[in-house]
Coordinates of C-alpha atoms in Angstrom, one line a residue:
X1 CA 8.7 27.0 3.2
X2 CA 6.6 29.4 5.5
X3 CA 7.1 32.3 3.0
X4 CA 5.7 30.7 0.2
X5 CA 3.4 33.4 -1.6
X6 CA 2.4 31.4 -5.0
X7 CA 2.8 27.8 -6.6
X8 CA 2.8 27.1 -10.4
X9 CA 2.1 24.1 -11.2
X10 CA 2.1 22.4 -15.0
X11 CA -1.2 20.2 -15.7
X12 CA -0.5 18.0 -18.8
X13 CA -2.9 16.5 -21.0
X14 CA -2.7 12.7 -21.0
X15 CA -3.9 9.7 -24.1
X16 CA -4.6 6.0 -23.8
X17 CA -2.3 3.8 -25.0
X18 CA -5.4 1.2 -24.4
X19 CA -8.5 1.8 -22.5
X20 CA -11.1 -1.6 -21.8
X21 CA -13.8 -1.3 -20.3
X22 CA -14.5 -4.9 -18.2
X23 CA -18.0 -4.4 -16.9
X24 CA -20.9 -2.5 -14.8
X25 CA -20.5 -2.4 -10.7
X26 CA -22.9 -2.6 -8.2
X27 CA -22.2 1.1 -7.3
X28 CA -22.9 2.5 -10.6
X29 CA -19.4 2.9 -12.0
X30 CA -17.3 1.0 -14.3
X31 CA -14.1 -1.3 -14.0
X32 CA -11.3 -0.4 -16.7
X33 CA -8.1 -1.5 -17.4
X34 CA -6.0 1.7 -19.1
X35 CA -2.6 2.3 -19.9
X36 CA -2.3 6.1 -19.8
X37 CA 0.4 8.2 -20.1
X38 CA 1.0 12.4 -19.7
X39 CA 2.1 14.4 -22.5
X40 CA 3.7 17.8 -23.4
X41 CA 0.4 19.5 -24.6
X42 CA -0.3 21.2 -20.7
X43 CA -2.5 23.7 -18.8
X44 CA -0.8 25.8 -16.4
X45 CA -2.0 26.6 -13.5
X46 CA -0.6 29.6 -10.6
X47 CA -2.6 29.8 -7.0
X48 CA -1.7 32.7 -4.7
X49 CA -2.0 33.6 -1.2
X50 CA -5.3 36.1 -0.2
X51 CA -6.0 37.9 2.5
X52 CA -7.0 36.0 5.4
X53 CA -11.3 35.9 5.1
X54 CA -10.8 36.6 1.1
X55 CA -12.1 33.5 0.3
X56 CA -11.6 31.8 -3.1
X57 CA -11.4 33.9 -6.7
X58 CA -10.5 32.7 -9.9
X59 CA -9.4 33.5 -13.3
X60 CA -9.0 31.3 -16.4
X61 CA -7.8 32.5 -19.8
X62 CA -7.3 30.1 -23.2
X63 CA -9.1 28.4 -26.1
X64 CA -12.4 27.5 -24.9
X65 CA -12.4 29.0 -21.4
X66 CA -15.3 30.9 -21.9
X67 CA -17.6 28.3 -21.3
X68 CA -15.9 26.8 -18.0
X69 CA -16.8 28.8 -14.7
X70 CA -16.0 28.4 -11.2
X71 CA -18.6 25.9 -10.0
X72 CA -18.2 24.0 -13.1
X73 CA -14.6 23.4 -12.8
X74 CA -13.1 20.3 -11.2
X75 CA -9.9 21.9 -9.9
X76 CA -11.9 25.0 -7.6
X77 CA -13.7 21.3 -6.5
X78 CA -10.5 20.1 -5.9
X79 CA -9.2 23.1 -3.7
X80 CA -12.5 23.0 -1.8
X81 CA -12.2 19.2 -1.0
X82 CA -8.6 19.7 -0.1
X83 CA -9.2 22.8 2.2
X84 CA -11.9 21.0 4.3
X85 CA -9.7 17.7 4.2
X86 CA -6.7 19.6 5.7
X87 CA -8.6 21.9 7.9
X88 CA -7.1 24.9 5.8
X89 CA -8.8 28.5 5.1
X90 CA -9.8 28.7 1.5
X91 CA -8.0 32.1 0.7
X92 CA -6.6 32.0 -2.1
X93 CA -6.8 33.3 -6.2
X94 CA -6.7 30.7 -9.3
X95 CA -5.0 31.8 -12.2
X96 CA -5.6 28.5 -14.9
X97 CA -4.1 29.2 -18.6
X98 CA -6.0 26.5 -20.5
X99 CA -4.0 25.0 -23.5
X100 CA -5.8 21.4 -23.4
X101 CA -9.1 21.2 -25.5
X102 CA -11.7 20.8 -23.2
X103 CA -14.2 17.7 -23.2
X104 CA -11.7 16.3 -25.8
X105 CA -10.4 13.1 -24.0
X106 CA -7.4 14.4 -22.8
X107 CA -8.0 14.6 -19.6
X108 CA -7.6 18.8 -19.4
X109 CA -9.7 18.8 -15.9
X110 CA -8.5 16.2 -14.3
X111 CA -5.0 16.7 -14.7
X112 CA -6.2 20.5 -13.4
X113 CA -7.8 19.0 -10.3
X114 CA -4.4 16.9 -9.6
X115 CA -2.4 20.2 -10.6
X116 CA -4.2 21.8 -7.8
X117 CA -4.0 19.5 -5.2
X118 CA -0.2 19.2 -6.0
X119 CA 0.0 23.0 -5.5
X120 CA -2.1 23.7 -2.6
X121 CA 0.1 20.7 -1.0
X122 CA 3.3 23.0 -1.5
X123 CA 1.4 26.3 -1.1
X124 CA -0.4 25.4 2.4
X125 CA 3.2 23.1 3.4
X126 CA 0.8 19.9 4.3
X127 CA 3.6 17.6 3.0
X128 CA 0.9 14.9 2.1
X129 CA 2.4 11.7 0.5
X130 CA 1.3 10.8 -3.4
X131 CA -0.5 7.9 -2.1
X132 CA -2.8 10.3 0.8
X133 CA -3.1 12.5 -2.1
X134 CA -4.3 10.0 -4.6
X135 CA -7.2 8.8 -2.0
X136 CA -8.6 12.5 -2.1
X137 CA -8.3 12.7 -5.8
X138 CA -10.7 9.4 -6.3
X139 CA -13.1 11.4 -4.8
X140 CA -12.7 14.0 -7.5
X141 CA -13.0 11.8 -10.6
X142 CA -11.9 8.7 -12.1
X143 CA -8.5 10.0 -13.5
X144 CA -7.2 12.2 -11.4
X145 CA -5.3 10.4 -9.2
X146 CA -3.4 9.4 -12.6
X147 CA -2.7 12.8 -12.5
X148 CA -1.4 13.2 -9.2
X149 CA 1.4 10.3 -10.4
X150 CA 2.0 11.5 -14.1
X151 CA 3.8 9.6 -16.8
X152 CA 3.2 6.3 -17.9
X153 CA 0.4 4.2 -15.4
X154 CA -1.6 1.1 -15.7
X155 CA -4.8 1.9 -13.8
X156 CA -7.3 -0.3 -12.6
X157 CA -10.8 -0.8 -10.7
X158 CA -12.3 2.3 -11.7
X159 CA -8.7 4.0 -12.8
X160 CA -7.7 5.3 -8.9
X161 CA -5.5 1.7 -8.7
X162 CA -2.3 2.7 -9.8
X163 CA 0.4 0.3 -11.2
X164 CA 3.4 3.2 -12.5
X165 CA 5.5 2.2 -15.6
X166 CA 8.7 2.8 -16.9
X167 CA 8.9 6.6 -18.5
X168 CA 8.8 6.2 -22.7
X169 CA 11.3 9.6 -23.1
X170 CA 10.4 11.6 -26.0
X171 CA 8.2 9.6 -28.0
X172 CA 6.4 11.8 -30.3
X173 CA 3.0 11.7 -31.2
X174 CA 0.5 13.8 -33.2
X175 CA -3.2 14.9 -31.2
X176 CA -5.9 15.7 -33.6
X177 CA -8.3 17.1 -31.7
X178 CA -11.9 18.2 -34.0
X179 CA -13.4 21.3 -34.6
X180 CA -15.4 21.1 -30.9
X181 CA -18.1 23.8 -32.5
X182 CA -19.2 21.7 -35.3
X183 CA -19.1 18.4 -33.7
X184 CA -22.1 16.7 -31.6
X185 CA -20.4 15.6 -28.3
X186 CA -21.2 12.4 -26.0
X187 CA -20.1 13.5 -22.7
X188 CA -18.4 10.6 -21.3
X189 CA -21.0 9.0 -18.7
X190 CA -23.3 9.3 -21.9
X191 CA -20.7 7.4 -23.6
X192 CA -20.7 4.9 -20.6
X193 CA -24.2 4.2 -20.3
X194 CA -24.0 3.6 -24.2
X195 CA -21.9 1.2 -24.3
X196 CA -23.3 -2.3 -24.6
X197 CA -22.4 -5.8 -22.9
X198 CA -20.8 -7.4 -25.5
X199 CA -18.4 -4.8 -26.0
X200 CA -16.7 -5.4 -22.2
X201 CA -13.6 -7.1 -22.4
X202 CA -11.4 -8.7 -19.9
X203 CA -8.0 -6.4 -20.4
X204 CA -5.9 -8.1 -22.5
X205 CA -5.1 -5.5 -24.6
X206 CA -4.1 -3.3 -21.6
X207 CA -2.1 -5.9 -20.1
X208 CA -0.3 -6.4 -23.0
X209 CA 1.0 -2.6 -23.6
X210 CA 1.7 -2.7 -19.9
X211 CA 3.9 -5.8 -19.9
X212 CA 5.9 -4.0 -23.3
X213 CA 6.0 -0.5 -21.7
X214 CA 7.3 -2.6 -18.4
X215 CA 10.3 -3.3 -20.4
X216 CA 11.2 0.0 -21.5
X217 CA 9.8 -0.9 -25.2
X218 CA 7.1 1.3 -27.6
X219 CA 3.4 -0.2 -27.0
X220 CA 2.3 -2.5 -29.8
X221 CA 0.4 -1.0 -32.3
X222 CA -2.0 -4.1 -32.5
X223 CA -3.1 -3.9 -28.7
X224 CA -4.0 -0.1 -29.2
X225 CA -7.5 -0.4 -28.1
X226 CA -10.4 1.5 -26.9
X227 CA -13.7 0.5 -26.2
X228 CA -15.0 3.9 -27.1
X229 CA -14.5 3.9 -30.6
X230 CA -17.3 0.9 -31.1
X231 CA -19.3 3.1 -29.5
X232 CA -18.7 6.0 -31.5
X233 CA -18.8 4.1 -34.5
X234 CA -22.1 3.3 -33.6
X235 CA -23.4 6.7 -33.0
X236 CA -21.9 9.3 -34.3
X237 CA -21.8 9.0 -37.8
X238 CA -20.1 12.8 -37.7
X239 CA -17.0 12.1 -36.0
X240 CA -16.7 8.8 -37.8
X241 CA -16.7 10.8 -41.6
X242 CA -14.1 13.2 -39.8
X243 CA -12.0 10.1 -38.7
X244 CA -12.5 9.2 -42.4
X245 CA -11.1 12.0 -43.5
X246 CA -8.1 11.8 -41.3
X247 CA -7.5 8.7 -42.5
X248 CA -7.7 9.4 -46.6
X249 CA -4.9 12.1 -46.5
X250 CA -2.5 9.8 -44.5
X251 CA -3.5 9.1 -40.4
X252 CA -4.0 5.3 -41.5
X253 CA -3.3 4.2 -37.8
X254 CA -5.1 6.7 -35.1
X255 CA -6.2 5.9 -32.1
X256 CA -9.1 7.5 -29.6
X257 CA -8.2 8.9 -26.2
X258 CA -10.2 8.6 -23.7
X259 CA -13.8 8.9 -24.8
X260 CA -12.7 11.7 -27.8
X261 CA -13.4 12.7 -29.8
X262 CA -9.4 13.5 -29.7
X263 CA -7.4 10.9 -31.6
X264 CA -3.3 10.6 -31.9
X265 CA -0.9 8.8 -34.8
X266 CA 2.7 8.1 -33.6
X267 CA 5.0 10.3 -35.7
X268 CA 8.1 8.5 -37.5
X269 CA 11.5 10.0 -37.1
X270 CA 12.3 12.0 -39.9
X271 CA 8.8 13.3 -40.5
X272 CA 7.6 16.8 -41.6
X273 CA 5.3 17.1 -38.5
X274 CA 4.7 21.2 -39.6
X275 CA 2.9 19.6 -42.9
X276 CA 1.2 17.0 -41.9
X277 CA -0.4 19.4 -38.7
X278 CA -1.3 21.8 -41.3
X279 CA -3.0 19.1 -43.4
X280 CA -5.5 17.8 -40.9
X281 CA -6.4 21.3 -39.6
X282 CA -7.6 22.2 -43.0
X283 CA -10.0 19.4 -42.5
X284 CA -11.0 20.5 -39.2
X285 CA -10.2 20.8 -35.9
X286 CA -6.5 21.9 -34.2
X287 CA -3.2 19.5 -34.2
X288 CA -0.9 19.4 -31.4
X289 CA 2.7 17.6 -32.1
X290 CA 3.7 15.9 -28.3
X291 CA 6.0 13.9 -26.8
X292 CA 5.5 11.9 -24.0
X293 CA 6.5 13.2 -20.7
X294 CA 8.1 11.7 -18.2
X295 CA 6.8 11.4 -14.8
X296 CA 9.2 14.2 -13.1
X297 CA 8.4 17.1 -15.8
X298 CA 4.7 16.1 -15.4
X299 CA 5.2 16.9 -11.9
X300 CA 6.7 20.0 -11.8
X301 CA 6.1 23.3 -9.6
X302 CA 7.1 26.8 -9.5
X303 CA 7.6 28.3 -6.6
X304 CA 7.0 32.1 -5.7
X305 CA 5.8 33.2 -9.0
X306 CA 4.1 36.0 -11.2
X307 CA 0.7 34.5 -13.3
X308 CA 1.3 33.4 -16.9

């Protein structure tokens, strides 16, 4: 693949099926026990050659972009890290078509971050295995070597263990993401240091979806856990009225992904997903219908391509 020109890779949003959090380490982070899995809502993202000496430039077009930039974007991080990892000249321009909310729980940058690192693996023709790959993506941030894996995981230590699961084909869920202007945020190491010690828990509830999902079967709804909503129940008495809301016009089971504020309901066969999306966003926010997506879609690459 010496003429390769451009790669385009997909970046998928992702939701817990259970996130615990177990305790504090001695190096500052935390030890969680998550059962994540990728879904159809995705970023795209489309790196080019440059000139040799051009150096890095980058574009990024979507709901919300305004407010990300270059040195506040995990995935021009990513490229850097990767480029002085592999001993590889830097030239190259970004093209990133965001579709994930940002700073919604849905893991938008680090699935960009992986995206990258997949690309630039293709683009530069390092032929790094998933596992070398997931090392440099730890260094990145906690879930992005998720990313690098896609579909359904069971992560561990501080989510760069990897256990991968059986793909759950086309089950279809509903994101309801709030209105990020009119909502106060807890960015999620805020949300870490506010989390007290009796709400650690030993993993149960992750272990559980884990050992269902390992059998090809839908994760029980009474192990859909996350030790982020006792938080946010506790402190942000905002969120918690729009959950409310939600809730009163017929989202009696959602859960939180990640740290949120995002939240999903499973959809039933047979229902009228246009009414009930159109529902919640005249309550706030945006609704995004999904399925979940298997781990060789979440994966996928374009090669020698235009920018979307």
């Amino acid at each position: 693949m010496t003429n390769l020109t451009s790669v385009r890779s997909i970046a998928p949003a992702k939701i817990n099926f259970a996130l615990e959090i177990l305790g504090k380490r001695s190096d500052g982070f935390h030890d969680i026990d998550t059962v994540m899995s990728t879904v159809s809502l995705a970023d795209s993202l489309t790196i080019t050659r440059a000139k040799p000496g051009a150096g890095l430039s980058y574009q990024v077009e979507g709901p919300g972009s305004a407010s990300l930039s270059e040195s506040e974007d995990i995935s021009c991080a990513a490229a850097r890290l990767f480029a002085e990892a592999s001993k590889t000249e830097l030239d190259i321009n970004i093209h990133l078509v965001k579709r994930i909310p940002i700073s919604a729980g849905l893991g938008g940058g680090s699935s960009d971050a992986a995206a990258m690192l997949r690309a630039l693996n293709i683009l530069w023709n390092l032929n790094w295995p998933d596992d070398r790959l997931s090392e440099l993506a730890s260094q990145i941030g906690s879930d992005v070597p998720f990313f690098i894996h896609g579909g359904i995981c069971h992560c561990t230590g501080r989510g760069e263990l990897i256990e991968k699961l059986p793909d759950l084909n086309n089950f279809r869920l509903l994101i309801l993401s709030p209105d990020l202007d009119t909502l106060v945020l807890n960015k999620t190491a805020s949300m870490f240091g506010s989390l007290a010690p009796t709400e650690f828990s030993e993993g149960k509830h992750a272990w559980r979806v884990a050992q269902r999902l390992s059998r090809g079967l839908p994760p029980p709804t009474n192990d859909l856990v996350n030790t982020f909503e006792k938080v946010i129940e506790r402190t942000n008495q905002t969120l918690n009225q729009r959950y409310a809301a939600y809730r009163s016009v017929g989202a009696l089971k959602i859960h939180l992904s990640g740290s949120g504020p995002s939240v999903f309901m499973f959809i039933h066969p047979g229902a009228d997903v246009e009414f009930l999306s159109q529902t919640f966003e005249n309550i706030g926010g945006r609704c995004f219908p999904v399925e979940t997506l298997s781990r060789r879609i979440s994966r996928e690459v374009e090669i020698n391509v235009g920018t979307l």
